[in-house]
XYZ file of C-alpha atoms in Angstrom:
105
model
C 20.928 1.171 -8.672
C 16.887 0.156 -8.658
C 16.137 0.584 -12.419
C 12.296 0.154 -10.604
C 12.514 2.993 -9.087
C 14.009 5.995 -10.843
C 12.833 9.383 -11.779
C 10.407 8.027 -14.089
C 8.383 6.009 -11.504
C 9.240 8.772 -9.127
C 7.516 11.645 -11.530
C 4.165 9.219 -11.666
C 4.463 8.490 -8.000
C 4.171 4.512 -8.985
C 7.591 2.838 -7.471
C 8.290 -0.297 -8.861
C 5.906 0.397 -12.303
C 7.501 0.121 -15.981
C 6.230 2.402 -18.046
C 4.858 -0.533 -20.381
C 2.535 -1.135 -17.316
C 1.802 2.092 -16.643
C 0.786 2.197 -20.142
C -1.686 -0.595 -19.930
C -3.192 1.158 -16.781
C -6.849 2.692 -17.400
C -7.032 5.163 -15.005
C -3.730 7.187 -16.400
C -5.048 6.997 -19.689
C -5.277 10.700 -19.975
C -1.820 10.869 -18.670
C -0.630 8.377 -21.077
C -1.964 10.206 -24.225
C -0.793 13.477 -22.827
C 3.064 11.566 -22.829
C 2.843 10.297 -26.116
C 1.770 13.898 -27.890
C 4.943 15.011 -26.226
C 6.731 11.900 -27.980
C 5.279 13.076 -30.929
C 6.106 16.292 -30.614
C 9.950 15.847 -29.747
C 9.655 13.648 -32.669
C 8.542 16.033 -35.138
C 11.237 18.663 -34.471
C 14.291 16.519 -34.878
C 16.313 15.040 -37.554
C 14.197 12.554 -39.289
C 16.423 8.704 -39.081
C 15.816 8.376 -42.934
C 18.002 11.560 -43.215
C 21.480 9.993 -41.214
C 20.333 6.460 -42.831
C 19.504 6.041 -46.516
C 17.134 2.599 -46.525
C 16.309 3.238 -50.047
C 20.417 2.292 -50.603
C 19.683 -1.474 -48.976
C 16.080 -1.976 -49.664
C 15.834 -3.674 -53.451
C 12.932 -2.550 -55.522
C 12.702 -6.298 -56.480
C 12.027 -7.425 -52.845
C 9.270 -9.731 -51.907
C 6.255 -7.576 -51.202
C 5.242 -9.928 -48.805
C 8.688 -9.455 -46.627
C 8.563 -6.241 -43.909
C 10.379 -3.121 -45.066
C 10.216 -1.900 -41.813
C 8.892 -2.238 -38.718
C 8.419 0.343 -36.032
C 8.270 -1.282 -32.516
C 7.520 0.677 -29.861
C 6.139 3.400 -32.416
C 3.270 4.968 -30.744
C 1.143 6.504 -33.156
C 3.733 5.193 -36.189
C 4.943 8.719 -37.140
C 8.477 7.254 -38.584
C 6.308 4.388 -40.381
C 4.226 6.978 -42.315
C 7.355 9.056 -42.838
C 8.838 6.164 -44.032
C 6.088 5.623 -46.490
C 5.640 8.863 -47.906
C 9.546 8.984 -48.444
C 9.892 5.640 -49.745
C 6.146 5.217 -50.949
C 7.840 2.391 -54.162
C 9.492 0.090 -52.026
C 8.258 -3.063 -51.779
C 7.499 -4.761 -48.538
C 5.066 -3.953 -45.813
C 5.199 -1.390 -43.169
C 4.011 -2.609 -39.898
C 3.579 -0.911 -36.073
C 3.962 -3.196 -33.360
C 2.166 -0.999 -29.690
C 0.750 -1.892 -27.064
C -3.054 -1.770 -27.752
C -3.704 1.011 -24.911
C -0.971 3.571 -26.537
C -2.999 3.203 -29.704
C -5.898 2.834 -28.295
């Protein structure tokens, strides 16, 4: 099997491209955005993580507020990092998004 060149490569006619170089490509940045509102989308209309996993049951409300409470890699535009902070807006710890710079770009 060539994980390189599957349906996704296949559907933006670049064999041999991961999508996190596609990503970083400039002239499919309308493409790119278009992708992730889909993400977003999909996102939006399912079961939200926080509702199959409780964090609030592990996270301590004495933790260091220093220390990550979560961090969303791969997160796009962060939608479960601000749900996660409007659910959970007292527990300590920061909330960080790790992208790549053109998906938030």
């Amino acid at each position: 099997m060539d994980v390189y060149n599957r349906s996704f490569q296949q559907s933006i006619g670049k064999p041999g491209q991961t999508y996190f170089e596609w990503v970083q490509e400039p002239q499919d940045k309308d493409l790119v955005m278009d992708f992730n509102l889909l993400r977003k989308s999909q996102t939006q209309s399912r079961k939200s993580w926080m509702d199959v996993f409780a964090p609030d049951d592990l996270l301590r409300k004495d933790r260091d507020a220093d220390a990550p409470a979560l961090v969303d890699i791969g997160g796009a535009t962060g939608t479960d990092a601000v749900q996660f902070r409007r659910r959970y807006p007292d527990i300590a710890g920061q909330t960080i998004l790790q992208e790549l710079p053109a998906v938030i770009d």
